[in-house]
CSV table of C-alpha atoms in Angstrom, one decimal:
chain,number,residue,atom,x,y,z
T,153,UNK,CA,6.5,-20.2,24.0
T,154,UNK,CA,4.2,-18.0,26.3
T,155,UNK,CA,2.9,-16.0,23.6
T,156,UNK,CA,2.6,-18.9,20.9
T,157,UNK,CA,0.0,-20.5,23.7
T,158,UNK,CA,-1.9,-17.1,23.8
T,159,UNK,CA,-2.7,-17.3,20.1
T,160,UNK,CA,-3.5,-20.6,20.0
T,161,UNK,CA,-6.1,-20.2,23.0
T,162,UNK,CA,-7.4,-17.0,22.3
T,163,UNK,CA,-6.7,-15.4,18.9
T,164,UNK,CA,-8.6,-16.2,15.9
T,165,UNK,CA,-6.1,-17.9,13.0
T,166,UNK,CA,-6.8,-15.4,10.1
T,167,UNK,CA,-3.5,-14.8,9.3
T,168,UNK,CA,-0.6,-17.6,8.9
T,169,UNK,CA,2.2,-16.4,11.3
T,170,UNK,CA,5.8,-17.6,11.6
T,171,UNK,CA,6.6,-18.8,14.9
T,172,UNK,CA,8.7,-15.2,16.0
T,173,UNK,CA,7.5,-12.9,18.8
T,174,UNK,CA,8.6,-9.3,18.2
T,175,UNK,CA,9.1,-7.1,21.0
T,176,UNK,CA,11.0,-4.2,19.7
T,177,UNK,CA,11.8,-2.7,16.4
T,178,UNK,CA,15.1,0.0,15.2
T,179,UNK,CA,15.7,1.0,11.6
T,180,UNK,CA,15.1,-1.8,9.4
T,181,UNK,CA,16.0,-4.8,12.2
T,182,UNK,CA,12.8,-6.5,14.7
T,183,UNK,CA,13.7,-7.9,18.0
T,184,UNK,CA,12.7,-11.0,19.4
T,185,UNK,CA,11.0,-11.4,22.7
T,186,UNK,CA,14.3,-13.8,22.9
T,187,UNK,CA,16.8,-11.2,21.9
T,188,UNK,CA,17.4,-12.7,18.1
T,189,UNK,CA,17.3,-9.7,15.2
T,190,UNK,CA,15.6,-9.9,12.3
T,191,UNK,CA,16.3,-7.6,9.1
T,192,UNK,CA,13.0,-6.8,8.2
T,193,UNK,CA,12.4,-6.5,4.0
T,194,UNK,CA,8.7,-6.0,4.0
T,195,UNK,CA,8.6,-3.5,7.5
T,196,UNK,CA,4.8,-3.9,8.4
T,197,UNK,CA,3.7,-5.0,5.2
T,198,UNK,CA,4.9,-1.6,3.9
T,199,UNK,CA,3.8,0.4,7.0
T,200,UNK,CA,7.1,1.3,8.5
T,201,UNK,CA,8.7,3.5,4.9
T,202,UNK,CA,10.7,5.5,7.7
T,203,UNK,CA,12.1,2.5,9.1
T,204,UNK,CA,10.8,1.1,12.6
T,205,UNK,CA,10.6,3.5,15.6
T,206,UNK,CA,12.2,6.6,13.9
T,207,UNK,CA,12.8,8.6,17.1
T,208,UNK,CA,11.2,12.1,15.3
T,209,UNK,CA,7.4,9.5,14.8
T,210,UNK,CA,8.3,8.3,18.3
T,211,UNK,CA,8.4,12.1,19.8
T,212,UNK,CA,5.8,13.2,17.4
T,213,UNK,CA,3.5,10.1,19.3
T,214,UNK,CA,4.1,10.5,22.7
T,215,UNK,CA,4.1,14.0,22.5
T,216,UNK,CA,0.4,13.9,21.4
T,217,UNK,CA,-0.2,11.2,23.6
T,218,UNK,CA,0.5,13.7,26.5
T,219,UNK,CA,-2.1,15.8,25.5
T,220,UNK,CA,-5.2,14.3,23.1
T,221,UNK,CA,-5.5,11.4,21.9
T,222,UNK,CA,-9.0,11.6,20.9
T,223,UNK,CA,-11.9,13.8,20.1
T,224,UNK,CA,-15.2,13.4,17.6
T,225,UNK,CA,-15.0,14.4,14.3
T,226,UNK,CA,-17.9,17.0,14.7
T,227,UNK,CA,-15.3,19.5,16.3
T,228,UNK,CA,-12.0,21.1,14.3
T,229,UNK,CA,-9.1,19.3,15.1
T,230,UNK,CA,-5.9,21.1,14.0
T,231,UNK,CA,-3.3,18.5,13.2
T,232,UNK,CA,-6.3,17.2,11.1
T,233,UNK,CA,-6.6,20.1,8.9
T,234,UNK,CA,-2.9,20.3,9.0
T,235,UNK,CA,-2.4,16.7,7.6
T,236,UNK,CA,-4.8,17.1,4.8
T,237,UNK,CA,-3.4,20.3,3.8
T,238,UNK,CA,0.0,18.6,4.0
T,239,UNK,CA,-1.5,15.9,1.4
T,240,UNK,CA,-3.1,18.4,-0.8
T,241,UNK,CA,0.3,20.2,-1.0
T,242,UNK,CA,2.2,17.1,-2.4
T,243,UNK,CA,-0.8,15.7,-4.8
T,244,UNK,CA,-3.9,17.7,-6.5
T,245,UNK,CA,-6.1,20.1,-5.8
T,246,UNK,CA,-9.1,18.6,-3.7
T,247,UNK,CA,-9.8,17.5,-0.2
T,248,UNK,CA,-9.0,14.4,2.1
T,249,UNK,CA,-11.1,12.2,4.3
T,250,UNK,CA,-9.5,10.3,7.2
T,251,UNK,CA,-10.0,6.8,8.1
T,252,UNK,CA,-8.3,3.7,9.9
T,253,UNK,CA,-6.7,1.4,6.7
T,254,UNK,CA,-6.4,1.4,3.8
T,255,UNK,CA,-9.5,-1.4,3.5
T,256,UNK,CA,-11.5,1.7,4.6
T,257,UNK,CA,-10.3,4.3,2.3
T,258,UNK,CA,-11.4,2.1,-0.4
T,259,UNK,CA,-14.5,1.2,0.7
T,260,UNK,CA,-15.0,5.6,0.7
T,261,UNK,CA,-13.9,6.0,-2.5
T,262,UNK,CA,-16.2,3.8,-3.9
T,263,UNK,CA,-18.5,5.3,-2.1
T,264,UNK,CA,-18.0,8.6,-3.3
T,265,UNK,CA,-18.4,7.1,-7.1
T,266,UNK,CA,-21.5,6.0,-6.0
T,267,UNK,CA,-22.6,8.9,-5.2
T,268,UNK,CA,-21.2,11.0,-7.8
T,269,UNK,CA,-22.3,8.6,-10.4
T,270,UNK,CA,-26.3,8.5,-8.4
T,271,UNK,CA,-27.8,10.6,-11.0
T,272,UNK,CA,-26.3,10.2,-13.7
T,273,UNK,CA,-27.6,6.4,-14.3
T,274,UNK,CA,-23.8,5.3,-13.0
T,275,UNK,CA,-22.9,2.6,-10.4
T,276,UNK,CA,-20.5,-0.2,-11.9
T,277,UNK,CA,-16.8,-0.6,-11.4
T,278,UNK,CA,-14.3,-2.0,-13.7
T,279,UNK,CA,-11.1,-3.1,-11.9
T,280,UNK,CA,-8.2,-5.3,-12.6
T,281,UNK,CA,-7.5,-9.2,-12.4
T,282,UNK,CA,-4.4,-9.5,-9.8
T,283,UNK,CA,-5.9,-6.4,-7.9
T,284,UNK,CA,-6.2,-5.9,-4.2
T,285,UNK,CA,-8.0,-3.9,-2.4
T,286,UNK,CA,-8.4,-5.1,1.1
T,287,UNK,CA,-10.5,-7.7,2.7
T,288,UNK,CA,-13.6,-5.9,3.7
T,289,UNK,CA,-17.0,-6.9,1.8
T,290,UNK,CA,-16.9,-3.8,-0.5
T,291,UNK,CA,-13.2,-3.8,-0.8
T,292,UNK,CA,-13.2,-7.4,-2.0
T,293,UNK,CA,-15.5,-7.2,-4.2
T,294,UNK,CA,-13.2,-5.1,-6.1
T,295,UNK,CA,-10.2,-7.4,-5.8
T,296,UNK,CA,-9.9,-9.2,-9.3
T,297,UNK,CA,-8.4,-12.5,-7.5
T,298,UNK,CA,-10.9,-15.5,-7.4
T,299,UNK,CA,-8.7,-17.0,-4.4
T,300,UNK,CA,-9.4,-14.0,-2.2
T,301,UNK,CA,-13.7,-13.8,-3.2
T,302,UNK,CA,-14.9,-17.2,-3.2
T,303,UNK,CA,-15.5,-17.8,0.3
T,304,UNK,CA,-17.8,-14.9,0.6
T,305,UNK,CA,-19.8,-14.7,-2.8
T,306,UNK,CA,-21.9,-13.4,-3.1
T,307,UNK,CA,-20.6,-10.0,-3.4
T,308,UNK,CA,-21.3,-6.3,-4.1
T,309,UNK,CA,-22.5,-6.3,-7.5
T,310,UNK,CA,-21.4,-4.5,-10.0
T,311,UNK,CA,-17.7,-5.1,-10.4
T,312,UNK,CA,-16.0,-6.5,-13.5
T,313,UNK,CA,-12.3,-7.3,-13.9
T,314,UNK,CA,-9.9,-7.3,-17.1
T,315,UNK,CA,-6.2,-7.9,-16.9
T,316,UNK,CA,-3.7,-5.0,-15.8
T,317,UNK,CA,-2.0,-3.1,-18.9
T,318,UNK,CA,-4.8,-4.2,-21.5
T,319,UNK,CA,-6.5,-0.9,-22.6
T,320,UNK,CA,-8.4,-3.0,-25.0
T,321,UNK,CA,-10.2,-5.1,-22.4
T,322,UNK,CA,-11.0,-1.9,-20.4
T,323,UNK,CA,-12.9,-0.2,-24.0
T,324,UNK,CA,-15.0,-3.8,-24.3
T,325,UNK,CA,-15.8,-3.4,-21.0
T,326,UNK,CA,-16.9,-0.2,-19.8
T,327,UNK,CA,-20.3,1.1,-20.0
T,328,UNK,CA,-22.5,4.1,-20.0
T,329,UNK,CA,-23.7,2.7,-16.4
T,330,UNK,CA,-19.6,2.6,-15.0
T,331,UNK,CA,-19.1,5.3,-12.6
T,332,UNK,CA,-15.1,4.3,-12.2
T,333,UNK,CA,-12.6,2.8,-12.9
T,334,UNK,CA,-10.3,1.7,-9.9
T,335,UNK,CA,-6.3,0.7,-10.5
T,336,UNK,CA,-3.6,0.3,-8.2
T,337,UNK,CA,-0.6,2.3,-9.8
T,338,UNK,CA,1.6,-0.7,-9.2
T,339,UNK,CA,0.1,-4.2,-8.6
T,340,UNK,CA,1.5,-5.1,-4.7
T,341,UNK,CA,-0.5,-8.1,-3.7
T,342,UNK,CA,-0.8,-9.5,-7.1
T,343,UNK,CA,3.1,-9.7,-7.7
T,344,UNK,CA,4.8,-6.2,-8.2
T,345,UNK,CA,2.8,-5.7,-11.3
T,346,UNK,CA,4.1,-2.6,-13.6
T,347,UNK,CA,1.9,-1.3,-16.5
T,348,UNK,CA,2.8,-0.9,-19.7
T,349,UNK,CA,3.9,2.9,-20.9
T,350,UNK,CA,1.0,4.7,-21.6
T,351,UNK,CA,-1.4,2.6,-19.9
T,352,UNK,CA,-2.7,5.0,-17.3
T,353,UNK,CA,-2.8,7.8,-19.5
T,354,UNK,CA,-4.5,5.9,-22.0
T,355,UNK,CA,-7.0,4.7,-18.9
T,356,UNK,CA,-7.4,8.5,-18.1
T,357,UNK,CA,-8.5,9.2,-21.8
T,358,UNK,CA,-11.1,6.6,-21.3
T,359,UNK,CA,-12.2,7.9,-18.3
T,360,UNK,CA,-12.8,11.3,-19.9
T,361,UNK,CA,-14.4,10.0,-23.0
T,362,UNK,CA,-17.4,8.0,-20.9
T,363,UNK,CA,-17.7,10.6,-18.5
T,364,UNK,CA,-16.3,7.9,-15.2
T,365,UNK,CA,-13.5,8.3,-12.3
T,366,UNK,CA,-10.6,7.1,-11.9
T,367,UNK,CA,-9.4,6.0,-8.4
T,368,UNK,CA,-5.6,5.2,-8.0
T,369,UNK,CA,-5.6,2.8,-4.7
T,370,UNK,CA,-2.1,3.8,-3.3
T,371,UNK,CA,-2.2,2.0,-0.1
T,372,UNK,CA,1.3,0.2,-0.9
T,373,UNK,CA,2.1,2.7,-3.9
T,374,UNK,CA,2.1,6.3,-1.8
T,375,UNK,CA,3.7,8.7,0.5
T,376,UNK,CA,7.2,8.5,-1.2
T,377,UNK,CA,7.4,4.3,-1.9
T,378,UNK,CA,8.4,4.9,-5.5
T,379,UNK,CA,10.3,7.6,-5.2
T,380,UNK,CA,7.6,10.3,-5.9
T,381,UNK,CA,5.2,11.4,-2.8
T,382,UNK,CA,2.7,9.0,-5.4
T,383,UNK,CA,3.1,7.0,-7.4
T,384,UNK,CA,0.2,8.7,-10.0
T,385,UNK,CA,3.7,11.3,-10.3
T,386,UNK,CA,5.2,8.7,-11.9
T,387,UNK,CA,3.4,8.5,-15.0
T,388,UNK,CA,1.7,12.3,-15.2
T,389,UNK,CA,-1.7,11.3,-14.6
T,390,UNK,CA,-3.6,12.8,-12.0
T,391,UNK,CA,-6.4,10.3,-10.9
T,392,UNK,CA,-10.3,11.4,-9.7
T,393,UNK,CA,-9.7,10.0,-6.5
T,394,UNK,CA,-6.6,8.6,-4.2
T,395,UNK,CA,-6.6,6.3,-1.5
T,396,UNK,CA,-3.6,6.0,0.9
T,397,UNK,CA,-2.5,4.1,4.1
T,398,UNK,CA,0.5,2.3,5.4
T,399,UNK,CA,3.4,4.4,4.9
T,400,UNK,CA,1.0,7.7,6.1
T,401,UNK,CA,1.1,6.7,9.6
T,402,UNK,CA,4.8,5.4,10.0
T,403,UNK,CA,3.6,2.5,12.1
T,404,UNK,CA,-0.2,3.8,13.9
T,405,UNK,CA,-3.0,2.7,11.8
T,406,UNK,CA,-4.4,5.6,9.2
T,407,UNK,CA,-5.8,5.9,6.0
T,408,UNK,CA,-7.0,8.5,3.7
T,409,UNK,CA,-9.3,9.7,0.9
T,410,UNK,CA,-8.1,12.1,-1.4
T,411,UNK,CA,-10.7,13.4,-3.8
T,412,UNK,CA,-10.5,16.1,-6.7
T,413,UNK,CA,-12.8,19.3,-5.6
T,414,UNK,CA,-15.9,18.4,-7.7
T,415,UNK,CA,-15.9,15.1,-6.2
T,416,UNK,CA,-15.3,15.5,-2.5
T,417,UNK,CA,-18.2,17.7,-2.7
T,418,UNK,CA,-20.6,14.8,-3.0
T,419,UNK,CA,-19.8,13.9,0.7
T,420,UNK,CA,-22.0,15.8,3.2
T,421,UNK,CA,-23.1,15.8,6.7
T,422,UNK,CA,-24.3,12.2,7.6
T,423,UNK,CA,-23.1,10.3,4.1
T,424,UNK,CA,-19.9,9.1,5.4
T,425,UNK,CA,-17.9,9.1,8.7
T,426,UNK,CA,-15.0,7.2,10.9
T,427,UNK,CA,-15.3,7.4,14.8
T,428,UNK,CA,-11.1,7.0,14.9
T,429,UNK,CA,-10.3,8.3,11.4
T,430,UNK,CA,-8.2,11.6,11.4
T,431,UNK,CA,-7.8,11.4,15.3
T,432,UNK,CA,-4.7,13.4,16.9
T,433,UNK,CA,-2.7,10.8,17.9
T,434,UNK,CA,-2.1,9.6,14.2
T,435,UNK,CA,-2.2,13.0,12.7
T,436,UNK,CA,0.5,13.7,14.9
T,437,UNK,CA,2.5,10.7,13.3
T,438,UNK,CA,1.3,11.4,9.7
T,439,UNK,CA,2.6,14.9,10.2
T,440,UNK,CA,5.9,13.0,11.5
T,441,UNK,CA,6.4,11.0,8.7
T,442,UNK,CA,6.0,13.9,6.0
T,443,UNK,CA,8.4,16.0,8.1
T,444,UNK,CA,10.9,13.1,7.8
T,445,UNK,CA,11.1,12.8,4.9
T,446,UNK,CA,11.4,15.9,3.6
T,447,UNK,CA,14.0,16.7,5.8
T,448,UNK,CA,15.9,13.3,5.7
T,449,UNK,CA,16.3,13.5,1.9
T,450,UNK,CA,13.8,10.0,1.6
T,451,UNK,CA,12.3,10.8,-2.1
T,452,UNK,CA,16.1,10.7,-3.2
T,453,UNK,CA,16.7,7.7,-1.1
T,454,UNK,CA,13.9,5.6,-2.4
T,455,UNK,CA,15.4,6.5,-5.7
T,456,UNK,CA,18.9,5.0,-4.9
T,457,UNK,CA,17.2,2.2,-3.0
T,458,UNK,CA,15.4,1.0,-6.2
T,459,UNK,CA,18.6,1.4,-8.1
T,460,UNK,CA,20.6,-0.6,-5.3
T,461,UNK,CA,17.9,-3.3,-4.9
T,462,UNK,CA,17.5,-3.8,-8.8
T,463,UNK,CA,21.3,-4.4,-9.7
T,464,UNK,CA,21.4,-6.6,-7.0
T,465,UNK,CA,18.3,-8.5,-8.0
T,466,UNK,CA,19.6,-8.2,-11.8
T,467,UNK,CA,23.0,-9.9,-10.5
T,468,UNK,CA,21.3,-12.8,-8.9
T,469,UNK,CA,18.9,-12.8,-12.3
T,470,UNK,CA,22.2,-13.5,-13.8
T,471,UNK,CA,23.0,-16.3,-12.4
T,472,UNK,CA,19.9,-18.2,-11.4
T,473,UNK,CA,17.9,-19.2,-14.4
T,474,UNK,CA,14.7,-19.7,-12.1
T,475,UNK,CA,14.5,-15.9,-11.4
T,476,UNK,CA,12.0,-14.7,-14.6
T,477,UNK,CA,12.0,-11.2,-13.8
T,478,UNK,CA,12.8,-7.9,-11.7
T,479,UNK,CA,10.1,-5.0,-11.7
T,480,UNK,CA,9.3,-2.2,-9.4
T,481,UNK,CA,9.8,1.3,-8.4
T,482,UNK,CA,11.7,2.6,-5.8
T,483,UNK,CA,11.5,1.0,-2.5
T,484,UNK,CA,9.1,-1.9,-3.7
T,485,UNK,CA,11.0,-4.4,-5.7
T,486,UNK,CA,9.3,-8.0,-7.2
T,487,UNK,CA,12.0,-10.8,-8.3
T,488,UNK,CA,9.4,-13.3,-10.5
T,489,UNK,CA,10.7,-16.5,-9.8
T,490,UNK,CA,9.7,-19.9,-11.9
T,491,UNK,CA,9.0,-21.3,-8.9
T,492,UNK,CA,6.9,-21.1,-5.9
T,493,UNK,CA,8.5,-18.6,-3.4
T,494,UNK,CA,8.2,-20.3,0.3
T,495,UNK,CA,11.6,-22.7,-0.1
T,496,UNK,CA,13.2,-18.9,-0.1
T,497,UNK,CA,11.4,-17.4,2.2
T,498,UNK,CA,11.8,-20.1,4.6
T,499,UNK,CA,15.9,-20.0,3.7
T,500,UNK,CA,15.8,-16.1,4.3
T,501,UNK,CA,14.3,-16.7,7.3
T,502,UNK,CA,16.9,-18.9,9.2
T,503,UNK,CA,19.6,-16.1,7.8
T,504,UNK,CA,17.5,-13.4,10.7
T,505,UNK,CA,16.1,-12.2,7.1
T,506,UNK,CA,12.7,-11.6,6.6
T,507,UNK,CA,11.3,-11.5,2.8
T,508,UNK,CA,7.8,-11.7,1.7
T,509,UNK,CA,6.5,-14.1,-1.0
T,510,UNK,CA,2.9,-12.9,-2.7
T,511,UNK,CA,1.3,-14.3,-5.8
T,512,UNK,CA,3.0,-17.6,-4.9
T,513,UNK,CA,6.1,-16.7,-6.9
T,514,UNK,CA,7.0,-13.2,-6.6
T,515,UNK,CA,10.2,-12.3,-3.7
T,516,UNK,CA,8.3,-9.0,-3.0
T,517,UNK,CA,10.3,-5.9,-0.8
T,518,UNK,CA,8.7,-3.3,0.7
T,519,UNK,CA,11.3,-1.6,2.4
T,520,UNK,CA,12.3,1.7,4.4
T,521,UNK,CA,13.5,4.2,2.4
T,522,UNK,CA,16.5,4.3,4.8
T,523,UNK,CA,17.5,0.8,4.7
T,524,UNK,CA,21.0,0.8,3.9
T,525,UNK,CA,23.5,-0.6,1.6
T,526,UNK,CA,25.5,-2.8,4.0
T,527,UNK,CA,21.5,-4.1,4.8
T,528,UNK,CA,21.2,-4.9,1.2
T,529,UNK,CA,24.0,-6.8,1.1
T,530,UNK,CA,23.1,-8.7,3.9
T,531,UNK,CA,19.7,-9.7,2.5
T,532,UNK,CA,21.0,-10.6,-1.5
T,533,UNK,CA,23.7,-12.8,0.4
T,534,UNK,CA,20.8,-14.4,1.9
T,535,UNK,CA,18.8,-14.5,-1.0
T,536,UNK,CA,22.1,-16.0,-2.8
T,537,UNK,CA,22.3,-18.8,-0.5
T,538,UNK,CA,18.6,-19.6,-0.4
T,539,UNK,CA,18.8,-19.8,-4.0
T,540,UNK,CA,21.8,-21.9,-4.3
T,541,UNK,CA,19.6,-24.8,-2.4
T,542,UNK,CA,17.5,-25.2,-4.8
């Protein structure tokens, strides 16, 4: 294959990649340069929550393409303002800072801690074991997996991890020195991980007591995945600081900073910028993606997507003993299994299915809100038959 030969000559191999060369993409369904069509589970790693191509991000793209792609941030740029005010409409009060990925966004926020926490004696972190929070220096350094650091200790100092849903861990932990606290609302890369009831209220409470942030990364979690515009919605806690990505852009890379008003007031002139962030192009797409679904009904869909993809997953929990558990919110379902996860992947995969395994064991979905029910179907039969191998 042509384009297997051009990554293997001139490609660096970061990322494992099944041997499939997409050309074209519709709905939930990828295209093969050889025709072949895949139902994708896991659309651009959560990316694509409007489904591949919608035609109203399509127009929205080359619309803008027609006219400005690009101009520096040290001008106004409309859709810019519009997008933030657009975010700030569906979320809190504050103000929102525009960057490429989610990675980025991170990397903001915590800068924004640090500077908010400068003089006041504050500059540590506590995050979570099984986090992640991209692959960039300061990003990593936050990530509470070992498997992800330990090729590029040392890191940012500063950071200290306890286990998701142990409020306990977080009290023995914190200091007067900890300017945040950063959480991922529902643990994505580290295996569809949902907190206990309370939790993040009970993190909030903290937070208030010793005088520290709270950052909610919702790269995976937000812009309507769980059935609320954010997932924070879910439980009624409104964090210090949001970070969003994949699902913002419906396909064209984007992330974001949102930040209460007292904190986004710590950024000024010449303490943090993005040559690309906030550009027209993908403000044009980000405005797409809101429009779509708020007009296309996709809050309620993600709702009836999680309830379609759990009693599916609970049916197959039924009958396979080597499925542990089922946990997720709307459209972002984990099935635990008690084994590792590739055997069904790889079985999916020659049923023109495409699932994800993360965390070694967990079958992890990440799908459009408009994925249908007849594309459900399709995927549990595979899912059935992969398991029925083993």
């Amino acid at each position: 294959m042509q384009t297997q030969k051009l990554f293997d000559n001139y490609v660096i191999p970061s990322v494992g990649r099944f041997p499939l060369s997409f050309v074209e993409g519709k709905g939930s369904w990828l295209i093969e340069e050889n025709g072949g069509k895949y139902l994708d589970m896991y659309p651009g790693w959560g990316v694509n929550i409007v489904g591949h191509c919608h035609p109203k991000v399509v127009t929205a793209i080359q619309k803008q393409a027609a006219k400005l792609l690009h101009a520096p941030n040290n001008y106004l740029l409309p859709l810019q303002g519009q997008l933030a005010e657009k975010i700030i409409k569906r979320s809190f009060p504050g103000k929102v800072f525009f960057s490429n990925s989610g990675a980025e966004a991170n990397e903001g926020a915590m800068k924004i801690a640090r500077k908010w926490g400068k003089n006041k004696g504050k500059w540590k972190f506590v995050s979570m074991l099984d986090s992640f929070h991209g692959r960039t220096l300061g990003a990593l350094s936050a990530t509470g997996q070992e498997k992800y650091r330990k090729d590029f200790e040392p890191l940012i100092p500063g950071f200290s991890y306890v286990p998701f849903g142990d409020i306990q861990a977080v009290k023995e932990i914190i200091d007067d020195e900890t300017c945040a606290i950063m959480v991922e609302p529902i643990q994505g890369e580290g295996g569809v991980n949902v907190a206990p009831e309370n939790y993040f209220k009970e993190l909030k409470n903290i937070c208030n007591d010793r005088n520290c942030l709270l950052i909610f990364d919702e790269v995976q979690t937000g812009v309507a995945r769980t059935g609320e515009w954010f997932a924070y919605q879910l439980y009624n806690v409104k964090p210090d600081i949001m970070t969003l990505a994949k699902a913002l852009g419906g396909g064209v890379p984007i992330g974001a900073i949102v930040a209460a008003q007292n904190v986004a007031d710590v950024l000024q002139p010449g303490s943090h910028a993005s040559t690309y962030g906030g550009n027209p192009l993908v403000c044009a797409a980000g405005l797409a993606v809101i429009s779509v679904i708020e007009n296309e009904k996709g809050l309620e869909k993600a709702k009836n997507v999680e309830k379609s993809l759990k009693q599916n997953a609970e049916k197959l929990k039924q009958e396979f003993n080597v499925i542990r558990n089922v946990r997720g919110a709307g459209a972002m379902l984990g099935i635990e299994l008690d084994i590792p996860g590739q055997s069904i992947v790889k079985s999916c995969l020659e049923d023109n299915v495409l699932v994800n395994c993360t965390h070694e064991r967990v079958i992890r979905f990440l799908t459009s809100v408009f994925i249908s029910e007849n594309e459900i179907e399709i995927t549990f039969n595979a899912l059935h038959t992969a398991l029925s191998k083993i």
